[in-house]
Short mmCIF file of C-alpha atoms and ligand atoms in Angstrom, two decimals:
data_model
loop_
_atom_site.label_atom_id
_atom_site.label_comp_id
_atom_site.label_asym_id
_atom_site.label_seq_id
_atom_site.Cartn_x
_atom_site.Cartn_y
_atom_site.Cartn_z
CA MET A 1 38.70 -50.29 58.44
CA LYS A 2 39.41 -53.55 61.78
CA PRO A 3 42.48 -53.74 61.74
CA ALA A 4 43.84 -57.60 61.03
CA SER A 5 44.34 -60.21 63.81
CA ALA A 6 47.34 -60.65 65.45
CA GLU A 7 46.87 -63.72 64.21
CA LEU A 8 46.52 -63.04 60.66
CA THR A 9 49.43 -60.26 61.05
CA ASP A 10 51.75 -63.41 62.77
CA LEU A 11 50.69 -65.65 59.43
CA ALA A 12 51.30 -62.83 57.27
CA GLU A 13 55.24 -61.96 58.58
CA ARG A 14 55.59 -65.64 57.48
CA ALA A 15 54.00 -65.65 53.92
CA GLU A 16 56.46 -62.82 53.22
CA ALA A 17 59.77 -64.83 54.80
CA LEU A 18 58.37 -67.47 52.77
CA LEU A 19 58.23 -65.00 49.35
CA ALA A 20 61.27 -63.08 49.86
CA PRO A 21 63.05 -64.77 47.43
CA ARG A 22 60.41 -64.83 44.70
CA PHE A 23 59.57 -60.87 45.51
CA ARG A 24 63.71 -60.50 44.66
CA GLU A 25 63.16 -62.15 41.39
CA ILE A 26 60.01 -60.10 40.74
CA ASP A 27 61.62 -56.93 41.43
CA ARG A 28 64.64 -58.15 38.63
CA CYS A 29 62.09 -58.51 36.36
CA ALA A 30 60.24 -55.29 36.71
CA LEU A 31 63.76 -53.57 36.74
CA GLU A 32 64.63 -55.33 33.08
CA ASN A 33 61.40 -54.37 31.74
CA THR A 34 61.33 -51.02 32.89
CA GLU A 35 64.70 -50.85 31.51
CA ARG A 36 63.37 -51.81 28.10
CA VAL A 37 60.64 -49.46 28.19
CA LEU A 38 62.92 -46.57 29.01
CA ARG A 39 64.98 -47.40 26.17
CA ALA A 40 61.98 -47.11 24.16
CA PHE A 41 60.65 -44.05 25.32
CA GLN A 42 64.17 -42.44 24.97
CA ASP A 43 65.39 -43.55 21.48
CA ASN A 44 61.81 -42.50 20.30
CA ARG A 45 62.16 -39.27 21.87
CA VAL A 46 59.38 -38.74 23.71
CA SER A 47 58.22 -35.02 24.60
CA ASP A 48 55.21 -33.30 25.66
CA ALA A 49 54.18 -32.57 22.11
CA CYS A 50 53.10 -36.69 22.10
CA PHE A 51 50.42 -35.79 25.16
CA GLY A 52 48.55 -33.50 22.72
CA GLY A 53 46.07 -35.05 20.44
CA THR A 54 43.80 -34.61 17.94
CA THR A 55 40.04 -35.13 17.43
CA GLY A 56 37.95 -35.60 14.20
CA TYR A 57 39.43 -38.20 11.34
CA GLY A 58 42.22 -37.88 13.87
CA TYR A 59 45.15 -37.55 10.94
CA ASP A 60 48.88 -37.19 11.94
CA ASP A 61 48.85 -37.91 15.84
CA VAL A 62 52.08 -37.36 16.91
CA GLY A 63 51.66 -39.22 19.75
CA ARG A 64 49.36 -42.59 18.62
CA GLU A 65 52.38 -42.70 16.20
CA THR A 66 55.19 -42.91 18.59
CA LEU A 67 53.04 -44.72 21.22
CA GLU A 68 52.69 -47.30 18.82
CA LYS A 69 56.63 -47.64 17.58
CA ILE A 70 57.45 -47.99 21.19
CA TYR A 71 55.23 -50.50 22.10
CA ALA A 72 56.60 -52.44 18.54
CA GLN A 73 60.05 -52.12 20.32
CA ILE A 74 59.32 -53.36 23.11
CA PHE A 75 57.83 -56.73 22.02
CA GLY A 76 60.44 -57.06 19.62
CA ALA A 77 57.82 -56.32 16.62
CA GLU A 78 58.00 -54.50 13.45
CA ALA A 79 54.48 -52.31 14.12
CA ALA A 80 51.96 -52.51 16.38
CA LEU A 81 48.37 -50.76 17.00
CA VAL A 82 47.78 -48.93 20.01
CA ARG A 83 43.94 -47.96 20.19
CA ILE A 84 41.94 -46.50 22.95
CA GLY A 85 39.08 -47.10 20.02
CA LEU A 86 39.61 -50.93 20.47
CA VAL A 87 36.90 -51.35 22.79
CA ASN A 88 38.76 -54.40 24.91
CA GLY A 89 40.83 -57.32 24.86
CA THR A 90 38.36 -59.81 22.45
CA HIS A 91 37.98 -56.56 20.07
CA ALA A 92 42.00 -56.76 19.60
CA ILE A 93 42.42 -60.31 19.55
CA THR A 94 39.41 -60.31 17.53
CA THR A 95 41.40 -57.69 14.70
CA ALA A 96 44.54 -60.19 15.02
CA LEU A 97 42.42 -63.28 14.08
CA PHE A 98 41.12 -61.59 11.01
CA ALA A 99 44.05 -60.47 10.20
CA ALA A 100 45.45 -63.64 10.50
CA ALA A 101 43.05 -65.68 8.76
CA GLU A 102 41.76 -66.57 5.40
CA PRO A 103 38.78 -67.66 3.72
CA GLY A 104 38.16 -71.31 3.33
CA LYS A 105 41.13 -71.97 5.18
CA LYS A 106 41.17 -72.74 8.75
CA LEU A 107 42.31 -71.11 12.81
CA LEU A 108 43.45 -73.68 14.88
CA SER A 109 43.76 -73.44 18.69
CA VAL A 110 46.62 -75.03 20.13
CA THR A 111 45.49 -74.48 24.25
CA GLY A 112 42.24 -76.05 24.29
CA THR A 113 38.66 -74.17 23.63
CA PRO A 114 39.25 -70.90 23.79
CA TYR A 115 38.46 -68.04 26.27
CA ASP A 116 34.91 -67.43 26.44
CA THR A 117 34.10 -64.19 24.37
CA LEU A 118 35.98 -65.23 21.35
CA ARG A 119 34.46 -68.46 21.30
CA THR A 120 31.47 -66.44 20.26
CA VAL A 121 34.50 -64.73 17.82
CA ILE A 122 35.18 -67.82 15.79
CA GLY A 123 31.35 -68.49 15.47
CA LEU A 124 31.15 -71.73 18.32
CA SER A 125 28.48 -70.12 20.31
CA GLY A 126 25.43 -69.94 17.81
CA GLU A 127 25.78 -66.70 16.84
CA THR A 128 26.44 -66.04 13.35
CA TYR A 129 26.93 -62.72 11.48
CA GLY A 130 30.76 -61.19 11.33
CA THR A 131 31.87 -64.79 12.87
CA LEU A 132 35.08 -66.57 11.49
CA LYS A 133 32.77 -68.97 10.26
CA TYR A 134 30.34 -66.33 8.50
CA TYR A 135 33.58 -66.07 6.41
CA GLY A 136 34.63 -69.01 5.54
CA ILE A 137 36.81 -69.68 7.95
CA GLY A 138 36.78 -73.40 9.92
CA TYR A 139 38.25 -74.36 13.34
CA ALA A 140 40.30 -76.76 14.88
CA GLN A 141 41.68 -77.15 18.51
CA THR A 142 44.18 -79.46 20.41
CA GLU A 143 43.51 -80.03 24.13
CA LEU A 144 46.30 -78.84 26.67
CA ALA A 145 48.77 -82.03 27.74
CA PRO A 146 47.90 -83.88 30.92
CA ASP A 147 50.72 -81.49 32.90
CA GLY A 148 48.94 -78.32 31.67
CA GLY A 149 51.73 -77.53 29.16
CA ALA A 150 51.50 -77.97 25.39
CA ASP A 151 50.99 -81.21 24.23
CA ILE A 152 53.47 -81.09 21.04
CA PRO A 153 53.00 -84.40 18.99
CA ALA A 154 49.37 -83.17 18.77
CA ILE A 155 50.26 -79.50 17.46
CA ARG A 156 52.39 -81.35 14.83
CA ARG A 157 50.07 -83.72 14.08
CA ALA A 158 47.11 -80.92 13.39
CA ALA A 159 49.02 -77.51 12.08
CA ASP A 160 50.53 -80.06 9.33
CA ASP A 161 47.63 -79.69 7.57
CA LYS A 162 47.93 -77.03 4.45
CA ASP A 163 44.21 -75.37 5.34
CA VAL A 164 45.62 -74.55 8.64
CA CYS A 165 46.94 -70.76 7.67
CA ALA A 166 46.01 -69.07 11.90
CA VAL A 167 47.34 -70.83 14.78
CA THR A 168 46.18 -69.39 18.09
CA ILE A 169 47.47 -69.71 21.31
CA GLN A 170 46.33 -68.59 24.70
CA ARG A 171 49.29 -67.27 26.83
CA SER A 172 46.65 -66.62 30.76
CA ARG A 173 44.91 -69.45 31.95
CA GLY A 174 42.03 -66.67 31.35
CA TYR A 175 38.89 -67.98 34.04
CA GLY A 176 39.43 -71.59 32.88
CA GLN A 177 40.65 -74.97 35.45
CA ARG A 178 44.74 -74.57 33.63
CA ARG A 179 47.54 -72.54 34.12
CA ALA A 180 49.18 -70.05 32.28
CA LEU A 181 52.02 -70.49 29.87
CA THR A 182 55.79 -69.52 30.09
CA VAL A 183 56.57 -67.27 26.90
CA GLU A 184 59.26 -70.53 26.87
CA GLU A 185 56.42 -72.75 26.15
CA ILE A 186 55.01 -70.89 23.82
CA GLY A 187 58.15 -70.73 21.46
CA GLU A 188 58.88 -74.54 21.51
CA ILE A 189 54.99 -74.06 20.17
CA CYS A 190 55.99 -71.47 17.06
CA ARG A 191 59.26 -73.84 16.61
CA ALA A 192 56.63 -77.30 16.24
CA VAL A 193 54.38 -75.54 14.24
CA ARG A 194 57.45 -73.23 11.88
CA GLU A 195 58.53 -76.91 10.68
CA VAL A 196 55.70 -78.47 9.88
CA ASN A 197 53.43 -75.41 8.37
CA PRO A 198 55.93 -72.73 8.07
CA ALA A 199 53.31 -70.17 6.07
CA ALA A 200 50.64 -70.51 9.35
CA ARG A 201 50.52 -67.00 10.74
CA ILE A 202 50.75 -67.79 15.32
CA VAL A 203 48.76 -65.36 16.74
CA VAL A 204 48.83 -65.02 21.01
CA ASP A 205 46.33 -63.87 22.97
CA ASN A 206 48.81 -61.85 25.22
CA CYS A 207 45.86 -60.90 28.01
CA TYR A 208 47.20 -60.66 32.08
CA GLY A 209 50.75 -61.64 30.77
CA GLU A 210 52.59 -58.71 29.54
CA PHE A 211 55.49 -57.89 31.43
CA THR A 212 55.48 -60.81 34.03
CA GLN A 213 58.38 -62.33 32.15
CA THR A 214 61.39 -60.61 30.40
CA LEU A 215 60.47 -61.65 27.10
CA GLU A 216 56.92 -61.38 25.24
CA PRO A 217 55.85 -63.96 22.61
CA THR A 218 56.99 -61.60 19.92
CA HIS A 219 60.73 -62.23 20.96
CA VAL A 220 59.66 -66.23 20.38
CA GLY A 221 58.28 -66.61 17.35
CA ALA A 222 54.87 -65.46 17.28
CA ASP A 223 53.58 -63.29 13.84
CA LEU A 224 50.75 -61.57 16.42
CA ILE A 225 50.43 -60.32 19.94
CA ALA A 226 47.31 -58.69 21.30
CA GLY A 227 46.11 -57.80 24.75
CA SER A 228 43.83 -55.28 26.39
CA LEU A 229 45.18 -51.74 28.09
CA ILE A 230 42.63 -52.11 30.72
CA LYS A 231 45.20 -55.04 32.20
CA ASN A 232 48.75 -55.09 32.46
CA PRO A 233 50.03 -53.12 29.60
CA GLY A 234 48.09 -49.81 30.19
CA GLY A 235 49.46 -49.47 33.73
CA GLY A 236 46.50 -48.39 35.58
CA LEU A 237 46.23 -45.68 34.11
CA ALA A 238 45.14 -45.94 30.34
CA PRO A 239 41.34 -45.64 30.54
CA ALA A 240 40.39 -48.02 27.89
CA GLY A 241 41.40 -49.37 24.59
CA GLY A 242 43.87 -52.53 23.23
CA TYR A 243 46.39 -53.41 21.40
CA VAL A 244 47.67 -55.62 18.35
CA ALA A 245 51.73 -55.63 18.13
CA GLY A 246 53.94 -57.78 15.40
CA LYS A 247 54.62 -58.16 11.42
CA LYS A 248 53.82 -55.53 9.78
CA GLU A 249 51.28 -56.70 6.98
CA LEU A 250 49.46 -58.46 9.49
CA VAL A 251 49.32 -55.45 11.92
CA GLU A 252 48.17 -52.94 8.55
CA ARG A 253 45.54 -56.52 8.04
CA ALA A 254 44.41 -55.76 11.57
CA ALA A 255 43.97 -52.12 11.28
CA ALA A 256 41.82 -52.59 8.34
CA ARG A 257 39.41 -54.90 10.17
CA MET A 258 39.43 -52.60 13.23
CA THR A 259 38.56 -49.15 10.87
CA THR A 260 38.30 -49.73 7.08
CA PRO A 261 40.03 -51.17 4.16
CA GLY A 262 42.00 -48.08 2.57
CA ILE A 263 42.18 -46.22 6.06
CA GLY A 264 43.41 -48.78 8.17
CA GLY A 265 45.47 -47.23 11.55
CA GLU A 266 45.47 -43.73 9.73
CA CYS A 267 42.56 -42.24 11.34
CA GLY A 268 41.96 -42.88 14.74
CA ALA A 269 41.38 -39.43 16.84
CA THR A 270 42.69 -39.60 20.26
CA LEU A 271 41.30 -37.32 22.09
CA GLY A 272 42.80 -35.77 24.88
CA ASN A 273 43.80 -39.55 26.06
CA ASN A 274 48.09 -40.29 24.60
CA ARG A 275 49.31 -38.64 28.03
CA LEU A 276 47.71 -41.57 30.22
CA LEU A 277 49.04 -44.27 27.74
CA PHE A 278 52.33 -43.32 27.60
CA GLN A 279 52.38 -42.72 31.50
CA GLY A 280 50.70 -46.72 31.92
CA LEU A 281 53.04 -48.04 29.94
CA PHE A 282 55.94 -46.30 31.81
CA LEU A 283 54.22 -47.63 34.99
CA ALA A 284 53.56 -51.18 33.79
CA PRO A 285 56.71 -52.99 34.61
CA HIS A 286 56.54 -51.62 38.06
CA THR A 287 52.19 -52.20 38.66
CA VAL A 288 52.89 -55.29 37.27
CA ALA A 289 55.11 -56.85 39.77
CA GLN A 290 53.16 -55.00 42.36
CA ALA A 291 49.77 -57.24 41.38
CA LEU A 292 52.01 -60.45 40.96
CA LYS A 293 53.29 -59.98 44.63
CA THR A 294 50.11 -59.13 45.83
CA ALA A 295 49.00 -62.53 43.98
CA ALA A 296 51.46 -64.13 45.49
CA PHE A 297 50.74 -63.21 49.10
CA CYS A 298 47.56 -64.04 48.75
CA ALA A 299 48.37 -67.49 47.41
CA ALA A 300 51.12 -68.29 50.53
CA MET A 301 48.39 -67.06 52.90
CA LEU A 302 45.82 -69.34 51.59
CA THR A 303 48.09 -72.17 51.51
CA GLU A 304 48.99 -71.66 54.72
CA LEU A 305 45.42 -71.88 55.90
CA GLY A 306 44.60 -75.19 53.85
CA PHE A 307 43.09 -74.09 50.70
CA ALA A 308 44.03 -75.12 47.47
CA THR A 309 45.83 -72.60 45.20
CA SER A 310 47.16 -72.40 41.77
CA PRO A 311 49.52 -71.06 40.99
CA GLY A 312 51.05 -72.14 44.41
CA PRO A 313 52.84 -69.73 46.42
CA LEU A 314 56.38 -70.39 45.21
CA GLU A 315 55.52 -71.84 41.65
CA PRO A 316 56.71 -69.24 38.37
CA ARG A 317 53.61 -66.95 37.21
CA PRO A 318 53.61 -66.06 33.52
CA ASP A 319 50.11 -64.37 34.01
CA ILE A 320 48.79 -62.34 36.87
CA ILE A 321 45.64 -64.71 37.76
CA GLN A 322 45.69 -66.25 41.28
CA THR A 323 42.90 -69.14 42.06
CA ILE A 324 41.87 -70.17 45.07
CA GLU A 325 39.66 -73.21 46.17
CA LEU A 326 37.40 -71.89 48.56
CA GLY A 327 35.12 -74.85 49.10
CA SER A 328 31.60 -73.36 49.62
CA GLU A 329 29.37 -70.35 48.70
CA GLU A 330 29.33 -68.82 51.76
CA ASN A 331 33.48 -68.63 52.01
CA MET A 332 33.36 -67.04 48.44
CA LYS A 333 30.92 -64.63 49.31
CA ARG A 334 32.81 -63.31 52.53
CA PHE A 335 36.42 -63.39 50.55
CA CYS A 336 34.52 -61.39 48.16
CA ALA A 337 32.97 -59.08 50.45
CA GLY A 338 36.08 -58.72 52.39
CA ILE A 339 37.95 -57.53 48.72
CA GLN A 340 35.36 -55.25 48.08
CA SER A 341 34.93 -53.41 51.27
CA SER A 342 38.80 -52.36 51.22
CA SER A 343 38.65 -51.21 47.92
CA PRO A 344 39.08 -47.26 47.06
CA VAL A 345 36.26 -46.79 45.50
CA ASP A 346 32.68 -48.56 45.80
CA SER A 347 33.94 -50.02 48.94
CA TYR A 348 30.19 -49.99 51.09
CA VAL A 349 28.52 -51.75 48.37
CA ARG A 350 28.39 -55.59 48.93
CA PRO A 351 28.81 -58.20 46.16
CA GLU A 352 26.27 -60.73 45.18
CA PRO A 353 25.80 -63.39 42.99
CA TRP A 354 24.13 -62.61 39.69
CA PRO A 355 22.76 -65.16 36.58
CA MET A 356 25.98 -63.05 34.29
CA PRO A 357 25.03 -63.99 30.56
CA GLY A 358 27.22 -66.83 29.63
CA TYR A 359 27.56 -68.62 32.43
CA ASP A 360 25.36 -71.62 33.19
CA CYS A 361 25.90 -70.54 37.31
CA PRO A 362 25.71 -67.24 39.07
CA VAL A 363 29.01 -64.95 38.85
CA ILE A 364 29.77 -63.37 42.01
CA MET A 365 32.42 -60.30 41.05
CA ALA A 366 34.26 -57.69 43.46
CA ALA A 367 35.75 -54.97 41.72
CA GLY A 368 36.47 -51.54 43.15
CA THR A 369 38.04 -50.16 40.47
CA PHE A 370 39.06 -46.37 39.10
CA VAL A 371 38.59 -48.03 35.69
CA GLN A 372 35.78 -49.75 34.40
CA GLY A 373 36.35 -53.51 34.69
CA SER A 374 40.10 -52.79 35.03
CA SER A 375 41.60 -56.31 36.06
CA ILE A 376 45.03 -54.31 36.27
CA GLU A 377 43.40 -52.95 39.45
CA LEU A 378 42.40 -55.58 42.42
CA SER A 379 39.48 -57.60 41.38
CA CYS A 380 37.89 -61.05 42.66
CA ASP A 381 35.52 -63.40 40.89
CA GLY A 382 34.16 -66.63 40.15
CA PRO A 383 30.75 -68.49 39.39
CA ILE A 384 28.87 -70.27 42.18
CA ARG A 385 29.85 -73.77 41.48
CA GLU A 386 32.17 -76.75 42.57
CA PRO A 387 34.93 -76.31 43.44
CA TYR A 388 33.82 -72.74 44.42
CA SER A 389 37.18 -70.96 43.23
CA VAL A 390 37.87 -67.62 43.00
CA TYR A 391 40.51 -65.85 40.51
CA LEU A 392 42.38 -63.09 41.90
CA GLN A 393 44.09 -60.41 39.68
CA GLY A 394 45.70 -57.28 39.56
CA GLY A 395 46.46 -55.03 42.81
CA GLN A 396 48.19 -51.57 41.44
CA THR A 397 50.23 -51.62 44.83
CA TYR A 398 51.45 -54.50 47.57
CA GLU A 399 50.34 -52.13 49.78
CA ALA A 400 46.63 -51.97 49.38
CA GLY A 401 46.21 -55.38 47.64
CA LYS A 402 48.16 -56.57 51.16
CA LEU A 403 45.61 -54.93 52.93
CA ALA A 404 42.57 -56.28 50.83
CA ILE A 405 43.63 -60.38 51.89
CA LEU A 406 44.16 -59.78 55.22
CA ARG A 407 40.86 -58.10 55.61
CA ALA A 408 39.37 -60.70 53.11
CA ILE A 409 40.36 -63.77 55.13
CA GLY A 410 39.45 -61.96 58.31
CA GLU A 411 35.99 -61.85 56.51
CA MET A 412 36.16 -65.27 56.16
CA LEU A 413 37.04 -66.81 58.77
CA ASP A 414 35.21 -64.83 61.46
CA LYS A 415 32.59 -67.57 60.26
CA ARG A 416 33.42 -70.72 58.95
C1 PLP B 1 40.83 -60.54 29.51
C2 PLP B 1 40.83 -61.62 28.98
C3 PLP B 1 40.44 -61.83 27.46
C4 PLP B 1 39.77 -60.77 27.18
O1 PLP B 1 38.67 -59.78 27.43
P1 PLP B 1 38.27 -58.32 27.90
O2 PLP B 1 37.11 -58.08 28.34
O3 PLP B 1 37.59 -58.15 26.50
O4 PLP B 1 39.38 -57.74 27.89
C5 PLP B 1 40.74 -62.64 26.23
N1 PLP B 1 41.77 -63.13 26.43
C6 PLP B 1 42.19 -64.12 28.15
C7 PLP B 1 42.75 -64.92 28.75
C8 PLP B 1 41.63 -63.25 28.80
O5 PLP B 1 41.96 -62.81 30.07
#
């Protein structure tokens, strides 16, 4: 690996000096979250017996049942479903949306158009079979306010409708041109919805948000949250899976959607994966802190070099995603190549833009990860179109994250 130039090393030192107070805040958050996670492990008497696994039907899996109690406790929820059989975040969120929905009624999104894969689930992308729409569940949405926050008056108007049985909130920016919402803002939305429609079930897409703050949406009024184990809460160790947490009755409904009515969460062999899910959760608050520092370092460096970044280096980070406007296709390719070449896995391949299904332009993706598609591991991607933005997320260690960003900037500035 080529060492960073003296100029970049100097810039990095200034960036870290600027970020020192932010890094201290991130450390404080990780300490508090670690304490909450540890307490849940202790209260639920985790022992070696939890790390064995079941096969076949997977009845009476002590590890799985203990882990679900721990997730519930950490998230301030009544119950949780934590499964390797939830194939990704989309699957987990889908079970939650079906749990909250009633045929003949409506789902209301209050954070604009949902994440790409969920549009298909709702029935907005042309696909019909199995969607919410197919089962007679309607859809409406309100947009975010001009400042990127929740538009409370619009939410009150839209939720004040007896046909609205479920409200969905997306915490993270996902791959959109918006910012992430803080848990406090999510609490404000929950209060507004409750005032006009106390029966509506509130579901939060919690992807990329877990452990970025010391509270989760279920602590401030959400009925259900759902997310992916190859993002924040898997701590980089979970090999696959998703979770749903919240009200017991709704978690049971989500389980029935995941398996079948009558079986719900009683079945689901863990096949020897329990230890990785426990150990990943134990590490998750620390791992998320590493990813947040990596993102902040990236923002500080690129802001200093004249690029537009969101969030800015000193802005709050309620998710682990960093957006950078690189201004040209060439810059995107070089930056992503730099990230890829400093990865621990597949460092020798060069990412190229490709026509990814569901996008109207080529997409470039850099990811040299141990777990396929894991985005708590450092990864960087973006659609090749104006304003030529890349989305950077993850980083299991700040050290590797920092080295990758220095390398990516070096690659990009060599020829500009
Ligand atoms: C990652 C993500 C999802 C789920 O994506 P999967 O690839 O299915 O895990 C959903 N919503 C948001 C906002 C996300 O970032």
